[in-house]
Amino acid sequence: MNEKFYLKTLGCKVNQYNSEFIRENLLSLGWEEKEGGWAIVNGCVVTKSAERKTRKEIYRALRKGEKVIVTGCFARYIPSFPGVVSIPEEDRVVEYLTGKKPLLKGIKEFPKHQRIWVKVQQGCPGGCSYCVVPRVRGKVYSRPEEEILEEIKAVEGNFREIVLTGTHLGVYGREWGGSLSSLVEKILKILKKARLRLSSLEIKEVDEHLLELFSSEKLCPHLHLPLQSGSTRILKLMNRPYTAEEFVKITENIRRKVKNIAFTTDIMIGFPPETQLDLEASIEMLNKVGFLRVHIFPFSPRKGTPAEKYKPLPPKVIRERFKIMEEAVIDSTYKERKKHLGKIKNVLIEEEGGGGYSEDYIWIKVKEGAGRLGEVLEVEITEVTKTETFGEVIHGKEMSSSHRVQLHSYK
């Protein structure tokens, strides 16, 4: 009888990729994906909420009498959790269960997804005062370029969008003199039908070479640049490597050189020394930069980080500020999306109801049945409301090559 396993994944794209890596390797070695054997919980501890959800999944598996392995960030953050086996590294999970090293170096599937993540690096050399990730992700490691290129060749036939991801994507290759832009250039040369998207990048890691590569229609004109705060005072306390003024200046420079670029971001609410003036500075940044999407989240103190020493703001204050920012984000992103009314987008259909992301990361709802899951359609944006964007498929055809990003010449 085959050994049984099932996976429960919480957290970021790296965790999702690592879980699929474990899954495909166990299946290749004859294991059966089914409850009643080993429960593998790939846990997250970036916030208290994520840690709480991970604990809940562990206790649920233990109550069912299953053997439990905990992997991912949680396994390093709490290495001796009662009743479980803690193994941070995904390859060692496979080796522990099977006694064999993983046969597969990458992934080929991504169940229930129309886009596929490809992890290119792991680990973070940063020192943000609130963040536990550098401690729980281990040493910075970049995968070899050839290994990544082979994986992309293997998955492109089944996915129309490939998302490069990592714990700290912008430091890819630095251990051996490589760079993210060099990797992206090589990927673009081998892609035939799929488009390429970059996940989160730090603002100062967007180099000139990378900007030049946006002239390719294969590279999605979208950058997710975490802001965290619009207050230079708070950014300094967070130990972020830029000021608010620098952030604005760099985004303006990017817009000058890549005409149709879209920005999305993250903003933290309630970092302990934050005042109402700091919050207002973050709100001002929404209009200065013009983000299409903004993920807002409350500060969560993490054990072992410098920010743990700060006295937290009252929960009521954080809730009130969160609500203020939420309303400001709705207004500012609505203003940005309205600029796209009447424009034609390349939409990857990702849900049965007929919705998906455009190349510049606008979620667009189209008529139900307008396209098959995983198909890329040419869609005209016909309506923009405060919270949603709607479009109509043009001729029911897949996107042509006529809608391209325009790059201003470098002189």
Short mmCIF file of C-alpha atoms in Angstrom, two decimals:
data_model
loop_
_atom_site.label_atom_id
_atom_site.label_comp_id
_atom_site.label_asym_id
_atom_site.label_seq_id
_atom_site.Cartn_x
_atom_site.Cartn_y
_atom_site.Cartn_z
CA MET A 1 0.00 0.00 0.00
CA ASN A 2 1.33 3.43 -0.92
CA GLU A 3 2.17 5.95 1.77
CA LYS A 4 -0.33 8.82 2.02
CA PHE A 5 0.15 12.56 2.42
CA TYR A 6 -1.69 15.81 2.03
CA LEU A 7 -0.54 19.42 2.10
CA LYS A 8 -1.92 22.52 3.76
CA THR A 9 -0.24 25.73 2.61
CA LEU A 10 -0.39 29.16 4.19
CA GLY A 11 1.37 32.35 3.18
CA CYS A 12 3.33 33.65 0.24
CA LYS A 13 4.05 32.55 -3.32
CA VAL A 14 7.31 30.93 -2.18
CA ASN A 15 5.39 28.69 0.21
CA GLN A 16 2.91 27.82 -2.53
CA TYR A 17 5.73 26.91 -4.89
CA ASN A 18 7.55 24.86 -2.25
CA SER A 19 4.38 22.91 -1.45
CA GLU A 20 3.92 22.01 -5.11
CA PHE A 21 7.60 20.96 -5.21
CA ILE A 22 6.98 18.58 -2.29
CA ARG A 23 3.75 17.31 -3.83
CA GLU A 24 5.19 16.50 -7.25
CA ASN A 25 8.27 14.84 -5.80
CA LEU A 26 6.27 12.62 -3.44
CA LEU A 27 3.91 11.63 -6.26
CA SER A 28 6.89 10.80 -8.48
CA LEU A 29 8.16 8.45 -5.76
CA GLY A 30 4.89 6.55 -5.56
CA TRP A 31 3.12 8.33 -2.71
CA GLU A 32 -0.65 8.90 -2.72
CA GLU A 33 -2.15 12.34 -2.15
CA LYS A 34 -4.81 11.52 0.39
CA GLU A 35 -5.63 12.12 4.05
CA GLY A 36 -4.93 9.41 6.58
CA GLY A 37 -1.14 9.45 6.60
CA TRP A 38 1.18 12.41 6.84
CA ALA A 39 -0.14 15.96 7.08
CA ILE A 40 2.42 18.45 5.77
CA VAL A 41 1.69 21.98 6.99
CA ASN A 42 3.65 24.65 5.14
CA GLY A 43 3.25 27.46 7.62
CA CYS A 44 3.71 31.23 7.77
CA VAL A 45 4.68 33.54 10.64
CA VAL A 46 4.99 36.92 8.90
CA THR A 47 2.06 38.16 11.01
CA LYS A 48 0.33 37.01 14.18
CA SER A 49 -2.71 36.16 12.10
CA ALA A 50 -0.69 33.88 9.79
CA GLU A 51 0.94 32.19 12.78
CA ARG A 52 -2.46 31.64 14.39
CA LYS A 53 -3.84 30.06 11.20
CA THR A 54 -0.80 27.76 10.98
CA ARG A 55 -1.26 26.61 14.58
CA LYS A 56 -4.92 25.93 13.84
CA GLU A 57 -4.02 23.64 10.92
CA ILE A 58 -1.44 21.80 13.02
CA TYR A 59 -3.89 21.17 15.86
CA ARG A 60 -6.57 20.05 13.40
CA ALA A 61 -4.23 17.43 11.92
CA LEU A 62 -3.09 16.24 15.35
CA ARG A 63 -6.70 15.86 16.52
CA LYS A 64 -7.35 13.63 13.50
CA GLY A 65 -4.51 11.38 14.63
CA GLU A 66 -2.29 12.16 11.66
CA LYS A 67 1.49 12.36 11.68
CA VAL A 68 2.47 15.97 11.12
CA ILE A 69 5.43 17.68 9.44
CA VAL A 70 5.68 21.45 9.71
CA THR A 71 7.76 23.21 7.08
CA GLY A 72 8.32 26.75 5.82
CA CYS A 73 8.86 29.84 8.01
CA PHE A 74 6.96 28.38 10.95
CA ALA A 75 9.45 25.51 11.29
CA ARG A 76 12.32 27.95 11.90
CA TYR A 77 10.33 30.38 14.01
CA ILE A 78 9.12 27.63 16.35
CA PRO A 79 11.52 24.72 15.76
CA SER A 80 10.28 22.55 18.65
CA PHE A 81 6.51 22.60 18.31
CA PRO A 82 5.01 19.76 20.41
CA GLY A 83 3.89 16.63 18.57
CA VAL A 84 5.25 17.49 15.12
CA VAL A 85 8.39 17.07 13.03
CA SER A 86 9.83 20.47 12.06
CA ILE A 87 11.72 20.58 8.74
CA PRO A 88 12.16 24.09 7.24
CA GLU A 89 13.53 23.04 3.82
CA GLU A 90 11.22 21.58 1.18
CA ASP A 91 13.81 19.18 -0.25
CA ARG A 92 14.55 17.77 3.20
CA VAL A 93 10.83 17.09 3.71
CA VAL A 94 10.93 14.79 0.68
CA GLU A 95 14.14 13.16 1.86
CA TYR A 96 12.79 12.62 5.40
CA LEU A 97 9.63 10.91 4.18
CA THR A 98 11.11 8.79 1.40
CA GLY A 99 14.74 8.32 2.30
CA LYS A 100 15.59 9.63 -1.17
CA LYS A 101 16.66 12.98 -2.53
CA PRO A 102 14.05 14.76 -4.71
CA LEU A 103 13.99 13.50 -8.28
CA LEU A 104 12.56 16.76 -9.63
CA LYS A 105 14.34 20.11 -9.41
CA GLY A 106 11.30 22.22 -10.22
CA ILE A 107 7.54 21.97 -10.74
CA LYS A 108 5.44 21.18 -13.79
CA GLU A 109 1.91 21.63 -12.46
CA PHE A 110 0.02 24.16 -10.36
CA PRO A 111 -3.45 22.75 -9.62
CA LYS A 112 -6.36 25.21 -9.54
CA HIS A 113 -4.18 28.01 -10.96
CA GLN A 114 -4.14 29.55 -14.42
CA ARG A 115 -0.83 31.27 -13.72
CA ILE A 116 2.25 29.47 -12.44
CA TRP A 117 4.86 30.72 -9.99
CA VAL A 118 8.51 29.91 -10.64
CA LYS A 119 10.73 30.39 -7.59
CA VAL A 120 14.15 31.74 -8.56
CA GLN A 121 15.63 32.48 -5.14
CA GLN A 122 15.04 32.13 -1.42
CA GLY A 123 16.23 34.07 1.62
CA CYS A 124 16.43 37.77 2.41
CA PRO A 125 19.49 39.88 3.31
CA GLY A 126 17.33 42.82 4.41
CA GLY A 127 17.09 44.33 7.86
CA CYS A 128 13.61 45.85 8.15
CA SER A 129 12.98 46.43 11.85
CA TYR A 130 9.51 44.84 11.82
CA CYS A 131 10.27 41.79 9.69
CA VAL A 132 11.08 38.25 10.81
CA VAL A 133 11.61 36.89 7.29
CA PRO A 134 15.44 37.15 7.13
CA ARG A 135 15.65 34.97 10.24
CA VAL A 136 13.11 32.34 9.20
CA ARG A 137 13.93 31.94 5.49
CA GLY A 138 17.53 30.87 5.87
CA LYS A 139 20.58 31.80 3.86
CA VAL A 140 20.12 33.65 0.56
CA TYR A 141 20.24 31.19 -2.32
CA SER A 142 19.69 31.77 -6.04
CA ARG A 143 18.81 28.88 -8.32
CA PRO A 144 21.09 28.34 -11.36
CA GLU A 145 19.87 30.13 -14.49
CA GLU A 146 19.85 26.96 -16.60
CA GLU A 147 17.69 25.15 -14.05
CA ILE A 148 15.15 27.99 -14.13
CA LEU A 149 15.14 28.17 -17.93
CA GLU A 150 14.53 24.43 -18.20
CA GLU A 151 11.62 24.66 -15.78
CA ILE A 152 10.07 27.52 -17.76
CA LYS A 153 10.39 25.58 -21.00
CA ALA A 154 8.61 22.64 -19.32
CA VAL A 155 5.64 24.65 -17.99
CA GLU A 156 5.05 27.18 -20.77
CA GLY A 157 2.90 24.80 -22.78
CA ASN A 158 0.31 24.67 -19.98
CA PHE A 159 0.30 28.25 -18.69
CA ARG A 160 -0.06 31.62 -20.40
CA GLU A 161 1.49 33.57 -17.51
CA ILE A 162 4.64 32.79 -15.55
CA VAL A 163 5.34 34.74 -12.36
CA LEU A 164 8.92 34.96 -11.13
CA THR A 165 8.98 34.88 -7.37
CA GLY A 166 11.36 34.74 -4.45
CA THR A 167 11.74 35.84 -0.86
CA HIS A 168 13.70 38.88 -2.05
CA LEU A 169 13.49 38.71 -5.82
CA GLY A 170 15.71 41.69 -6.55
CA VAL A 171 18.85 40.11 -5.06
CA TYR A 172 18.70 37.15 -7.44
CA GLY A 173 22.17 36.06 -8.55
CA ARG A 174 24.20 38.43 -6.41
CA GLU A 175 26.03 35.56 -4.68
CA TRP A 176 27.77 34.70 -7.94
CA GLY A 177 27.74 37.97 -9.88
CA GLY A 178 24.45 37.44 -11.68
CA SER A 179 21.37 39.69 -11.72
CA LEU A 180 17.61 39.53 -12.03
CA SER A 181 17.63 41.61 -15.23
CA SER A 182 20.09 39.22 -16.87
CA LEU A 183 17.85 36.27 -15.95
CA VAL A 184 14.73 38.06 -17.24
CA GLU A 185 16.45 38.82 -20.55
CA LYS A 186 17.28 35.13 -21.03
CA ILE A 187 13.74 34.06 -20.13
CA LEU A 188 12.19 36.50 -22.61
CA LYS A 189 14.32 35.02 -25.38
CA ILE A 190 12.89 31.51 -24.86
CA LEU A 191 9.23 32.36 -24.24
CA LYS A 192 6.91 31.56 -27.14
CA LYS A 193 3.34 32.22 -25.99
CA ALA A 194 3.39 32.92 -22.25
CA ARG A 195 3.84 36.34 -20.73
CA LEU A 196 6.21 36.96 -17.81
CA ARG A 197 5.36 38.85 -14.62
CA LEU A 198 7.68 39.89 -11.80
CA SER A 199 6.50 39.63 -8.22
CA SER A 200 7.50 42.10 -5.50
CA LEU A 201 10.65 44.20 -6.03
CA GLU A 202 12.31 46.78 -3.80
CA ILE A 203 12.27 50.24 -5.36
CA LYS A 204 16.07 50.58 -5.59
CA GLU A 205 16.45 47.17 -7.23
CA VAL A 206 14.78 48.22 -10.49
CA ASP A 207 17.83 48.86 -12.66
CA GLU A 208 18.13 50.45 -16.10
CA HIS A 209 18.66 47.10 -17.81
CA LEU A 210 15.38 45.82 -16.37
CA LEU A 211 13.53 48.93 -17.57
CA GLU A 212 14.84 48.37 -21.09
CA LEU A 213 13.40 44.84 -21.07
CA PHE A 214 9.86 46.22 -20.73
CA SER A 215 10.05 46.98 -24.45
CA SER A 216 9.18 43.30 -24.88
CA GLU A 217 5.46 42.52 -25.17
CA LYS A 218 6.22 39.32 -23.23
CA LEU A 219 7.06 41.20 -20.01
CA CYS A 220 3.98 42.43 -18.14
CA PRO A 221 4.12 46.23 -17.65
CA HIS A 222 3.60 45.97 -13.91
CA LEU A 223 5.84 46.45 -10.88
CA HIS A 224 4.86 45.68 -7.31
CA LEU A 225 6.97 48.08 -5.22
CA PRO A 226 6.37 47.82 -1.44
CA LEU A 227 6.11 51.31 0.05
CA GLN A 228 5.14 50.37 3.65
CA SER A 229 4.81 54.05 4.67
CA GLY A 230 4.72 57.45 3.02
CA SER A 231 6.41 59.05 6.02
CA THR A 232 10.21 59.34 5.81
CA ARG A 233 10.33 59.40 9.61
CA ILE A 234 8.56 56.04 9.83
CA LEU A 235 10.57 54.58 6.95
CA LYS A 236 13.75 55.36 8.87
CA LEU A 237 12.39 53.63 11.99
CA MET A 238 11.39 50.68 9.82
CA ASN A 239 14.97 50.62 8.46
CA ARG A 240 13.68 50.81 4.90
CA PRO A 241 16.41 51.74 2.36
CA TYR A 242 14.76 54.87 0.89
CA THR A 243 12.95 58.07 1.80
CA ALA A 244 9.45 58.98 0.65
CA GLU A 245 10.98 61.56 -1.67
CA GLU A 246 13.30 58.99 -3.23
CA PHE A 247 10.38 56.61 -3.78
CA VAL A 248 8.45 59.27 -5.70
CA LYS A 249 11.48 60.32 -7.72
CA ILE A 250 12.28 56.75 -8.78
CA THR A 251 8.69 55.95 -9.78
CA GLU A 252 8.56 59.16 -11.82
CA ASN A 253 11.75 58.11 -13.59
CA ILE A 254 10.29 54.67 -14.35
CA ARG A 255 7.11 56.24 -15.78
CA ARG A 256 9.18 58.47 -18.06
CA LYS A 257 10.95 55.45 -19.50
CA VAL A 258 8.16 52.85 -19.55
CA LYS A 259 5.01 54.56 -20.79
CA ASN A 260 2.34 52.05 -19.77
CA ILE A 261 3.85 50.79 -16.51
CA ALA A 262 1.50 50.10 -13.60
CA PHE A 263 2.46 50.21 -9.93
CA THR A 264 0.99 48.26 -7.03
CA THR A 265 2.17 48.36 -3.43
CA ASP A 266 1.88 47.39 0.25
CA ILE A 267 1.23 49.87 3.07
CA MET A 268 1.49 49.05 6.76
CA ILE A 269 -0.88 50.71 9.23
CA GLY A 270 -0.07 51.24 12.90
CA PHE A 271 3.70 50.85 13.04
CA PRO A 272 4.05 51.80 16.74
CA PRO A 273 5.52 55.33 16.54
CA GLU A 274 3.05 56.23 13.74
CA THR A 275 1.07 59.45 14.23
CA GLN A 276 -1.89 60.89 12.37
CA LEU A 277 0.53 63.04 10.37
CA ASP A 278 2.45 59.91 9.31
CA LEU A 279 -0.80 58.33 8.17
CA GLU A 280 -1.64 61.45 6.15
CA ALA A 281 1.79 61.27 4.51
CA SER A 282 1.02 57.71 3.38
CA ILE A 283 -2.34 58.84 1.98
CA GLU A 284 -0.62 61.65 0.06
CA MET A 285 1.68 59.07 -1.55
CA LEU A 286 -1.31 57.31 -3.11
CA ASN A 287 -1.91 60.26 -5.40
CA LYS A 288 1.74 61.18 -5.88
CA VAL A 289 2.60 57.73 -7.25
CA GLY A 290 -0.75 56.57 -8.65
CA PHE A 291 -0.98 52.93 -7.55
CA LEU A 292 -3.46 50.68 -9.35
CA ARG A 293 -3.79 48.35 -6.38
CA VAL A 294 -2.78 48.70 -2.73
CA HIS A 295 -2.56 45.98 -0.11
CA ILE A 296 -2.97 47.49 3.35
CA PHE A 297 -2.30 45.55 6.53
CA PRO A 298 -1.87 46.28 10.24
CA PHE A 299 1.50 46.14 12.02
CA SER A 300 2.07 42.81 13.74
CA PRO A 301 4.89 42.61 16.33
CA ARG A 302 7.18 39.62 15.73
CA LYS A 303 9.41 38.00 18.31
CA GLY A 304 13.08 38.79 17.84
CA THR A 305 12.65 41.88 15.65
CA PRO A 306 13.83 45.38 16.68
CA ALA A 307 10.28 46.73 16.36
CA GLU A 308 9.13 44.31 19.06
CA LYS A 309 10.43 46.78 21.68
CA TYR A 310 8.00 49.53 20.63
CA LYS A 311 4.83 50.05 22.61
CA PRO A 312 1.98 49.05 20.27
CA LEU A 313 -0.72 51.51 19.34
CA PRO A 314 -4.20 50.87 20.81
CA PRO A 315 -6.19 48.43 18.63
CA LYS A 316 -8.97 51.00 18.28
CA VAL A 317 -6.56 53.54 16.81
CA ILE A 318 -5.22 50.99 14.32
CA ARG A 319 -8.77 50.02 13.29
CA GLU A 320 -9.73 53.67 12.77
CA ARG A 321 -6.61 54.42 10.72
CA PHE A 322 -7.06 51.24 8.72
CA LYS A 323 -10.57 52.36 7.79
CA ILE A 324 -9.33 55.82 6.80
CA MET A 325 -6.62 54.31 4.60
CA GLU A 326 -9.05 51.79 3.12
CA GLU A 327 -11.36 54.58 1.97
CA ALA A 328 -8.43 56.58 0.60
CA VAL A 329 -7.20 53.54 -1.34
CA ILE A 330 -10.65 52.95 -2.85
CA ASP A 331 -10.77 56.57 -4.04
CA SER A 332 -7.22 56.68 -5.41
CA THR A 333 -7.30 53.31 -7.19
CA TYR A 334 -10.71 54.17 -8.68
CA LYS A 335 -9.16 57.34 -10.08
CA GLU A 336 -6.30 55.33 -11.59
CA ARG A 337 -8.54 52.62 -13.08
CA LYS A 338 -10.80 55.23 -14.71
CA LYS A 339 -7.80 56.28 -16.82
CA HIS A 340 -8.02 52.88 -18.52
CA LEU A 341 -11.66 53.21 -19.60
CA GLY A 342 -11.97 52.36 -23.29
CA LYS A 343 -8.50 50.81 -23.45
CA ILE A 344 -7.85 47.31 -24.75
CA LYS A 345 -6.26 44.81 -22.38
CA ASN A 346 -4.79 41.33 -22.53
CA VAL A 347 -6.86 39.38 -19.98
CA LEU A 348 -6.01 35.90 -18.75
CA ILE A 349 -9.29 34.17 -17.83
CA GLU A 350 -8.82 32.81 -14.30
CA GLU A 351 -12.32 32.07 -13.01
CA GLU A 352 -15.38 30.31 -14.35
CA GLY A 353 -17.45 33.49 -14.09
CA GLY A 354 -15.25 35.18 -16.68
CA GLY A 355 -12.71 37.29 -14.85
CA GLY A 356 -8.96 37.66 -14.88
CA TYR A 357 -5.93 39.90 -14.66
CA SER A 358 -4.77 42.16 -17.44
CA GLU A 359 -1.10 42.51 -18.28
CA ASP A 360 -0.93 45.57 -15.99
CA TYR A 361 -2.68 43.74 -13.13
CA ILE A 362 -6.22 45.06 -13.31
CA TRP A 363 -8.80 42.43 -12.39
CA ILE A 364 -11.40 42.69 -15.15
CA LYS A 365 -14.78 40.99 -15.13
CA VAL A 366 -16.00 39.85 -18.53
CA LYS A 367 -19.22 38.19 -19.64
CA GLU A 368 -19.66 34.68 -18.26
CA GLY A 369 -18.67 32.08 -20.83
CA ALA A 370 -16.68 34.60 -22.84
CA GLY A 371 -13.56 32.46 -22.70
CA ARG A 372 -12.12 29.24 -21.40
CA LEU A 373 -10.03 29.08 -18.24
CA GLY A 374 -6.40 29.79 -19.06
CA GLU A 375 -7.22 31.59 -22.32
CA VAL A 376 -5.91 35.10 -23.00
CA LEU A 377 -8.50 37.38 -24.59
CA GLU A 378 -8.53 40.86 -26.05
CA VAL A 379 -10.86 42.88 -23.80
CA GLU A 380 -12.02 46.50 -23.94
CA ILE A 381 -12.67 48.13 -20.56
CA THR A 382 -16.25 49.38 -20.74
CA GLU A 383 -17.11 50.26 -17.13
CA VAL A 384 -15.20 51.23 -13.99
CA THR A 385 -16.91 51.43 -10.61
CA LYS A 386 -15.43 52.28 -7.20
CA THR A 387 -14.47 48.67 -6.59
CA GLU A 388 -14.72 46.78 -9.90
CA THR A 389 -13.67 46.94 -13.55
CA PHE A 390 -15.73 45.45 -16.38
CA GLY A 391 -14.89 44.70 -19.99
CA GLU A 392 -16.16 43.20 -23.23
CA VAL A 393 -14.30 40.67 -25.32
CA ILE A 394 -13.39 41.95 -28.78
CA HIS A 395 -14.37 39.41 -31.46
CA GLY A 396 -13.78 36.59 -28.95
CA LYS A 397 -10.19 36.43 -30.13
CA GLU A 398 -6.97 35.93 -28.29
CA MET A 399 -4.83 39.00 -27.88
CA SER A 400 -2.82 40.10 -30.89
CA SER A 401 0.67 41.54 -30.73
CA SER A 402 -0.52 45.05 -31.58
CA HIS A 403 -1.03 46.19 -27.97
CA ARG A 404 2.51 46.65 -26.75
CA VAL A 405 4.27 48.49 -23.98
CA GLN A 406 6.00 51.59 -25.28
CA LEU A 407 9.48 52.28 -24.00
CA HIS A 408 10.92 55.76 -24.36
CA SER A 409 14.32 55.71 -26.01
CA TYR A 410 17.42 56.02 -23.85
CA LYS A 411 19.58 58.93 -24.92
#
